mmCIF file with all atom_site columns, C-alpha atoms in Angstrom:
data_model
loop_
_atom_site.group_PDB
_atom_site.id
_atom_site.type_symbol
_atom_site.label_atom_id
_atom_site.label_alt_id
_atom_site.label_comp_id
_atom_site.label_asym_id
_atom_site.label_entity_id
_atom_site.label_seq_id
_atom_site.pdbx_PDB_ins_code
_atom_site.Cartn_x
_atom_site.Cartn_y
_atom_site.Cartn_z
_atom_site.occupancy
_atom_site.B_iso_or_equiv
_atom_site.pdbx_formal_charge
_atom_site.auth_seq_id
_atom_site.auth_comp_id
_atom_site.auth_asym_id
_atom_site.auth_atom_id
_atom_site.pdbx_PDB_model_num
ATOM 1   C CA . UNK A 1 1   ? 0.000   0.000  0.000   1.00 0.00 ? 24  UNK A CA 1
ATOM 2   C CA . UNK A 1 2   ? 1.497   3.394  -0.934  1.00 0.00 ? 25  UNK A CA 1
ATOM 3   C CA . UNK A 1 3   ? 1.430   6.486  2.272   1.00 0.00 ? 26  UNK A CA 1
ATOM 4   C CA . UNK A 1 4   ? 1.442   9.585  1.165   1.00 0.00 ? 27  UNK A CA 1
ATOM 5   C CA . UNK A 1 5   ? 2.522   11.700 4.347   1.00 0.00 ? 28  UNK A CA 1
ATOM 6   C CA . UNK A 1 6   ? 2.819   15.364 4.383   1.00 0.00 ? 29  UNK A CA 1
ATOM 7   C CA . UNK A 1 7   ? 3.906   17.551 7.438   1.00 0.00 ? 30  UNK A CA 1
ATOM 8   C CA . UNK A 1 8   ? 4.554   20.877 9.077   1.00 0.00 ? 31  UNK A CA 1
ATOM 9   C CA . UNK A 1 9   ? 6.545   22.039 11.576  1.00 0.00 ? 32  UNK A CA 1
ATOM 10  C CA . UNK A 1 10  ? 4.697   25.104 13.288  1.00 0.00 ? 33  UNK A CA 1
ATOM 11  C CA . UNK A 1 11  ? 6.961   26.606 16.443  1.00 0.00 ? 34  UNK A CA 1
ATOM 12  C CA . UNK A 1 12  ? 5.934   30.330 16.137  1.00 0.00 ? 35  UNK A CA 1
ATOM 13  C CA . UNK A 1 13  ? 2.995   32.968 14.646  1.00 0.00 ? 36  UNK A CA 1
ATOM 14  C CA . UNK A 1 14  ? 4.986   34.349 12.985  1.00 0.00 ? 37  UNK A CA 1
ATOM 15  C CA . UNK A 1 15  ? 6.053   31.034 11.005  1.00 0.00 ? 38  UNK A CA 1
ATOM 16  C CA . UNK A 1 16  ? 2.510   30.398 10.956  1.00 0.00 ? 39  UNK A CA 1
ATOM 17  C CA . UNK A 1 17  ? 1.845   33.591 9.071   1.00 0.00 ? 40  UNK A CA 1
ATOM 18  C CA . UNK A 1 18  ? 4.477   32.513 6.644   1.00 0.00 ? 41  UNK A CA 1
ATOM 19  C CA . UNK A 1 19  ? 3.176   29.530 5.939   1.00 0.00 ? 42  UNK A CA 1
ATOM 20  C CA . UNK A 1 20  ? 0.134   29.059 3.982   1.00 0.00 ? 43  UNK A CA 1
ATOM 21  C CA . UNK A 1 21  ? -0.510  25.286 4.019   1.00 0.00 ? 44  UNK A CA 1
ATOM 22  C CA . UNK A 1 22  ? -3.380  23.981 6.573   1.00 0.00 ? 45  UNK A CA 1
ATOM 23  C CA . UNK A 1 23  ? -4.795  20.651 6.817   1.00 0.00 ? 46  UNK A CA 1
ATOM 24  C CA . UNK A 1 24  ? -7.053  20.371 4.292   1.00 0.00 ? 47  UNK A CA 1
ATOM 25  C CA . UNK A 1 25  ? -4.542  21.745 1.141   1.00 0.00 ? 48  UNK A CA 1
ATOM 26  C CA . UNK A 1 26  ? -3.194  18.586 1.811   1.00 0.00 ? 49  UNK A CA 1
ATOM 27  C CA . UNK A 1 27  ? -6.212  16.099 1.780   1.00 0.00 ? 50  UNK A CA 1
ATOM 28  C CA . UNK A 1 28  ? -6.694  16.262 -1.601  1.00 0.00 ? 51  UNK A CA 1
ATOM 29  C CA . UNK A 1 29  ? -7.274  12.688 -3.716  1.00 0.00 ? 52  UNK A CA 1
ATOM 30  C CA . UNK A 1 30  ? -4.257  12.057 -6.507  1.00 0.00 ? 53  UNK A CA 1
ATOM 31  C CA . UNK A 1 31  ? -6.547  11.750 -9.656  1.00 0.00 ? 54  UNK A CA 1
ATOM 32  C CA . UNK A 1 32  ? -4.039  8.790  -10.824 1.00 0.00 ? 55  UNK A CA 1
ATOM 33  C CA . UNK A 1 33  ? -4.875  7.059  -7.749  1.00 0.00 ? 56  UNK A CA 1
ATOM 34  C CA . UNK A 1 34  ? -8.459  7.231  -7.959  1.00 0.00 ? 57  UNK A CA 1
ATOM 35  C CA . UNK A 1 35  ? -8.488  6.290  -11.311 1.00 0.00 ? 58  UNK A CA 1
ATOM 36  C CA . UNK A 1 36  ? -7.019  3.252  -10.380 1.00 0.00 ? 59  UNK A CA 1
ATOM 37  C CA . UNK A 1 37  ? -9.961  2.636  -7.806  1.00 0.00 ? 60  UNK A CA 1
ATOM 38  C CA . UNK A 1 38  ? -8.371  3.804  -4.772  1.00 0.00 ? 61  UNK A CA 1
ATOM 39  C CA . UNK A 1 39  ? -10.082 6.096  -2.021  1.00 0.00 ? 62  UNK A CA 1
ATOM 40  C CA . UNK A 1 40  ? -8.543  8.033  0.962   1.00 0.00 ? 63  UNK A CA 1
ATOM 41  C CA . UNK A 1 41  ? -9.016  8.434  4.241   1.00 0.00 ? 64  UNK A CA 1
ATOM 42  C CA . UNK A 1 42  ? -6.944  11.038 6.063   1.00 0.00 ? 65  UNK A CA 1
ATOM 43  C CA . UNK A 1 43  ? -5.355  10.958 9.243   1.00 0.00 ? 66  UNK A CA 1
ATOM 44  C CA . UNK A 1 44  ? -4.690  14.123 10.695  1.00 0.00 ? 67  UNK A CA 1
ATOM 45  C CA . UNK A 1 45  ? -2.289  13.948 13.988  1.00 0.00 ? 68  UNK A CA 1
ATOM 46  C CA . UNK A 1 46  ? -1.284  16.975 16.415  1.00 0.00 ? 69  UNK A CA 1
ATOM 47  C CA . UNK A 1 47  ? 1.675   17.324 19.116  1.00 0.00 ? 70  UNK A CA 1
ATOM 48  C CA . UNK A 1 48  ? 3.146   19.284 21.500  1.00 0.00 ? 71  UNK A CA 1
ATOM 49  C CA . UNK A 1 49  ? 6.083   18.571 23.075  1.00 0.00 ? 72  UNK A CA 1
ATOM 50  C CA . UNK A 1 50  ? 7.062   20.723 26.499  1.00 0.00 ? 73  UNK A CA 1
ATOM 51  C CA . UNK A 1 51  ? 9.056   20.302 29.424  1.00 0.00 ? 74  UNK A CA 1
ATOM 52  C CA . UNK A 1 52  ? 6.384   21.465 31.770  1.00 0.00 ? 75  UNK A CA 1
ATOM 53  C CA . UNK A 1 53  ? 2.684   19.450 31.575  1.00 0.00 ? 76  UNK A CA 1
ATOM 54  C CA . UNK A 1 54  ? 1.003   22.489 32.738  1.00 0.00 ? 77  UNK A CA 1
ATOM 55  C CA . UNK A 1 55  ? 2.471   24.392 29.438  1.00 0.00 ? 78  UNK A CA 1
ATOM 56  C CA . UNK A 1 56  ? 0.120   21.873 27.286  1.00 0.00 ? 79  UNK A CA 1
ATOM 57  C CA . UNK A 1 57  ? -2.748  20.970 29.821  1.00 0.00 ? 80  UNK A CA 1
ATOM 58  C CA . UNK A 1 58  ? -4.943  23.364 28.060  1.00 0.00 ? 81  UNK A CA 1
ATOM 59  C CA . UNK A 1 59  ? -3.899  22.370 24.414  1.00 0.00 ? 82  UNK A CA 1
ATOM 60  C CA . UNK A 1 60  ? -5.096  18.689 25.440  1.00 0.00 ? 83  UNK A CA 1
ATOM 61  C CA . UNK A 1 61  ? -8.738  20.029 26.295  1.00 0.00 ? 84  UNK A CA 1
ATOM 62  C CA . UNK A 1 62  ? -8.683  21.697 23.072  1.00 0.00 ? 85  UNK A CA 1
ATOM 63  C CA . UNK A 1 63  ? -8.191  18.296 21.131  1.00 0.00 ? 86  UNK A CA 1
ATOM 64  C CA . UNK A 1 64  ? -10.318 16.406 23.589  1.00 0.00 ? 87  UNK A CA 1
ATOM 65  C CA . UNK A 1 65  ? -13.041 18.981 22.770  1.00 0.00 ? 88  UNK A CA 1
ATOM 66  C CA . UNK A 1 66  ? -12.385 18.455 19.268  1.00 0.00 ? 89  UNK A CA 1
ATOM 67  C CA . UNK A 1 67  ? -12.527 14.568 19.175  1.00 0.00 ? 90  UNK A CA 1
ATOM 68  C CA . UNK A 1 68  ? -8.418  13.601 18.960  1.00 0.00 ? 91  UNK A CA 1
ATOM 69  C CA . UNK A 1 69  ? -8.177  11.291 21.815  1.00 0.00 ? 92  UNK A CA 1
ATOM 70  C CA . UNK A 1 70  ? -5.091  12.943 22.741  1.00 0.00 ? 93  UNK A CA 1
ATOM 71  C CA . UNK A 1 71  ? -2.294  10.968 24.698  1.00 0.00 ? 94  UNK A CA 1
ATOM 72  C CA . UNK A 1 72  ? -0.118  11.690 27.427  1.00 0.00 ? 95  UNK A CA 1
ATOM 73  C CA . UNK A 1 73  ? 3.685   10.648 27.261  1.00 0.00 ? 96  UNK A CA 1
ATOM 74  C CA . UNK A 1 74  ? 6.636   11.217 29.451  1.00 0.00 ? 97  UNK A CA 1
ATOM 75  C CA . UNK A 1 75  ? 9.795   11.182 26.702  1.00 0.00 ? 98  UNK A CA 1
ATOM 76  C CA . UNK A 1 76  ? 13.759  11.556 27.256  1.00 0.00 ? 99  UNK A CA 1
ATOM 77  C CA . UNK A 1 77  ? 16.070  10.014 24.877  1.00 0.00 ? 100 UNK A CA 1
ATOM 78  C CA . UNK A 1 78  ? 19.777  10.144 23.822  1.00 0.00 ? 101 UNK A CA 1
ATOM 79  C CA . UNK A 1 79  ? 19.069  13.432 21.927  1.00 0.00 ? 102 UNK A CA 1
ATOM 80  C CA . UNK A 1 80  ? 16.988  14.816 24.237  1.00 0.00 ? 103 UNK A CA 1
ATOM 81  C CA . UNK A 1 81  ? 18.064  13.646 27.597  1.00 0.00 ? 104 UNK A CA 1
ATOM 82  C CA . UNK A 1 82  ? 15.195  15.813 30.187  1.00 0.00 ? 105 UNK A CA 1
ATOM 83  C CA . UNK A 1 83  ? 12.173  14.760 30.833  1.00 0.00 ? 106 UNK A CA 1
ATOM 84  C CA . UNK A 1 84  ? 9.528   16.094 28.457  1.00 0.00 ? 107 UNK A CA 1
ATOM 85  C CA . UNK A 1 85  ? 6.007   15.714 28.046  1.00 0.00 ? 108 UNK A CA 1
ATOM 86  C CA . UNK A 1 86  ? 4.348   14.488 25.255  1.00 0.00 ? 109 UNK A CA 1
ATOM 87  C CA . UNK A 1 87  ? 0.421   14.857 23.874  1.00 0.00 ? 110 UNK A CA 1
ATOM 88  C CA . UNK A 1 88  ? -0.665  13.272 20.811  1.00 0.00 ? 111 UNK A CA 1
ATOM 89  C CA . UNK A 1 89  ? -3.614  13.178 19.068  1.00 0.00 ? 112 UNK A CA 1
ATOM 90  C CA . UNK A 1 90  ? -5.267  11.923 15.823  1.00 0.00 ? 113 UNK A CA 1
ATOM 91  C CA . UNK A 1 91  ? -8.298  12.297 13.874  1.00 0.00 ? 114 UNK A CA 1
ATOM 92  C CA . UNK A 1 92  ? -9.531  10.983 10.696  1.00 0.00 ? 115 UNK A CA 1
ATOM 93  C CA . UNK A 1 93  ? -11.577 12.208 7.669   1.00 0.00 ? 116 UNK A CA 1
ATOM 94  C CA . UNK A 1 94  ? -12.963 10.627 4.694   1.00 0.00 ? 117 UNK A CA 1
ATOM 95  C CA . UNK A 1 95  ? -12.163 13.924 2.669   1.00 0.00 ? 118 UNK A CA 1
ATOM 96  C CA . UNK A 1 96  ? -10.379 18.032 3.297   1.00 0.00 ? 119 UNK A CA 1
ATOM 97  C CA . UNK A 1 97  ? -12.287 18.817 5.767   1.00 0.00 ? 120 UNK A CA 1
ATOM 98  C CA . UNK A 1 98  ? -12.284 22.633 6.835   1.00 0.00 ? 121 UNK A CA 1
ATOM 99  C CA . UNK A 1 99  ? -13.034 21.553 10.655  1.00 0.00 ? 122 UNK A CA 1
ATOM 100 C CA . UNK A 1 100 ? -9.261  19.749 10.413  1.00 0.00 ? 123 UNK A CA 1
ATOM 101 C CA . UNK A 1 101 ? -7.913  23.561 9.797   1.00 0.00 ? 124 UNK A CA 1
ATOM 102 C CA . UNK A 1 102 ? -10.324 24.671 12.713  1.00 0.00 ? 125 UNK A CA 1
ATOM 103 C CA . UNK A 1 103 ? -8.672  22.203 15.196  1.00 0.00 ? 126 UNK A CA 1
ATOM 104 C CA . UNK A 1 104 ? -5.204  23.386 14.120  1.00 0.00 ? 127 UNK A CA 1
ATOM 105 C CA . UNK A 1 105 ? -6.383  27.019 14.563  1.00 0.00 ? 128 UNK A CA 1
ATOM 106 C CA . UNK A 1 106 ? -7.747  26.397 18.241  1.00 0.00 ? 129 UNK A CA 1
ATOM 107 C CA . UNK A 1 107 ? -4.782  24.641 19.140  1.00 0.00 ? 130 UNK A CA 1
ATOM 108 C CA . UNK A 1 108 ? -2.312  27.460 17.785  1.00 0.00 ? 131 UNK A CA 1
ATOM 109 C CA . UNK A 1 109 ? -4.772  30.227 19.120  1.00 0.00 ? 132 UNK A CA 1
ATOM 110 C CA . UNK A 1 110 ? -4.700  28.907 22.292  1.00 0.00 ? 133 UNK A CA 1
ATOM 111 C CA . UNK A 1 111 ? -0.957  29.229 22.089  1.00 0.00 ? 134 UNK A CA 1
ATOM 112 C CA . UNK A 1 112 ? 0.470   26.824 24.743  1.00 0.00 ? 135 UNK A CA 1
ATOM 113 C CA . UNK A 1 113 ? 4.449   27.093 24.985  1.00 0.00 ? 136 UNK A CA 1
ATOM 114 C CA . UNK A 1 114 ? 5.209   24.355 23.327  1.00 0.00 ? 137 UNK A CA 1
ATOM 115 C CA . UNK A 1 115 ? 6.561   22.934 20.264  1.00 0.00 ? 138 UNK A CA 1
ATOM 116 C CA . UNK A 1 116 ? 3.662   22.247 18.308  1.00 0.00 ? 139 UNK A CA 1
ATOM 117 C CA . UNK A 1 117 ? 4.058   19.503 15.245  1.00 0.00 ? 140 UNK A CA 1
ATOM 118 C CA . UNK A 1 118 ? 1.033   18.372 12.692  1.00 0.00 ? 141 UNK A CA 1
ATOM 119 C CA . UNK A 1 119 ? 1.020   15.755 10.214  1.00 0.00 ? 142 UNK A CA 1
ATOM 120 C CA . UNK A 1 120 ? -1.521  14.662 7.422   1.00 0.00 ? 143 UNK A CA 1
ATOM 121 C CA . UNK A 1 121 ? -1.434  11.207 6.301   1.00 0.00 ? 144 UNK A CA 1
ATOM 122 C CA . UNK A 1 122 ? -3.184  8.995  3.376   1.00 0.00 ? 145 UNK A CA 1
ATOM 123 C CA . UNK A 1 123 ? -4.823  5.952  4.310   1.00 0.00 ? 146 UNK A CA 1
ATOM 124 C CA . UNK A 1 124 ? -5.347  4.486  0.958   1.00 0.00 ? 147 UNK A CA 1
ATOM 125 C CA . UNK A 1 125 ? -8.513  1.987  0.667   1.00 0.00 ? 148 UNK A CA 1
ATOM 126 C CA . UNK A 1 126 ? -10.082 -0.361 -2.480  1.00 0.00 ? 149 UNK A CA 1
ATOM 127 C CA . UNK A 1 127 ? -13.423 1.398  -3.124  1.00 0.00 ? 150 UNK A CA 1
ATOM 128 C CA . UNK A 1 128 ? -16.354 -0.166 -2.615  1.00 0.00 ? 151 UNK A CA 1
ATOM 129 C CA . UNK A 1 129 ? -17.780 -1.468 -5.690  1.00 0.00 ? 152 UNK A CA 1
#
């Protein structure tokens, strides 16, 4: 099965102003794919990564509220060797979907310090015939 994964890396407003791509520029079908009889499901996933869990406490209600089962992790490794906390989330949609961009938005607007990381990925599927 092909993946198709596309990602951003959002630290900052003011990187956020300067770039333009949201969720749902990125769940678009690839004609040659569909062609072929294949249909996608997207799977949109959100982080933030801080070494204080009250930083991102209110970042987690946001993507509760908005239907991510968000995790909680406690992560050190070689490269980063404090303790930091992790929340992760995911959501799928069947096609773009402005509420994907609308969950992004919330979580940036709500601006916990943290760094913030979103990913889009294709879950490629046989149509049903």
């Amino acid at each position: 099965m092909l993946r198709h994964i596309a990602s951003a890396l959002l630290l900052s407003a003011p990187l956020m102003a300067a770039a333009a791509t949201v969720p749902s520029d990125l769940m678009r079908p690839v004609p040659e794919q569909a062609v072929q009889g294949y249909a996608v499901n997207w799977l949109l996933k959100i982080e933030l990564e801080s070494e204080q869990l009250k930083d991102i406490e209110p970042c987690r209600k946001i993507l509760a509220e908005r239907g991510f089962s968000p995790l909680l992790s406690k992560t050190a490794s070689s490269s980063a060797p404090l303790l930091h906390f992790k929340i992760a989330g995911a959501k799928q949609y069947e096609q773009a979907d402005e509420d994907a961009d609308a969950a992004l938005a919330a979580v940036q607007h709500a601006a916990c310090p943290a760094t913030l990381t979103w990913t889009v990925e294709s879950r490629h599927r046989p149509q049903a015939r």
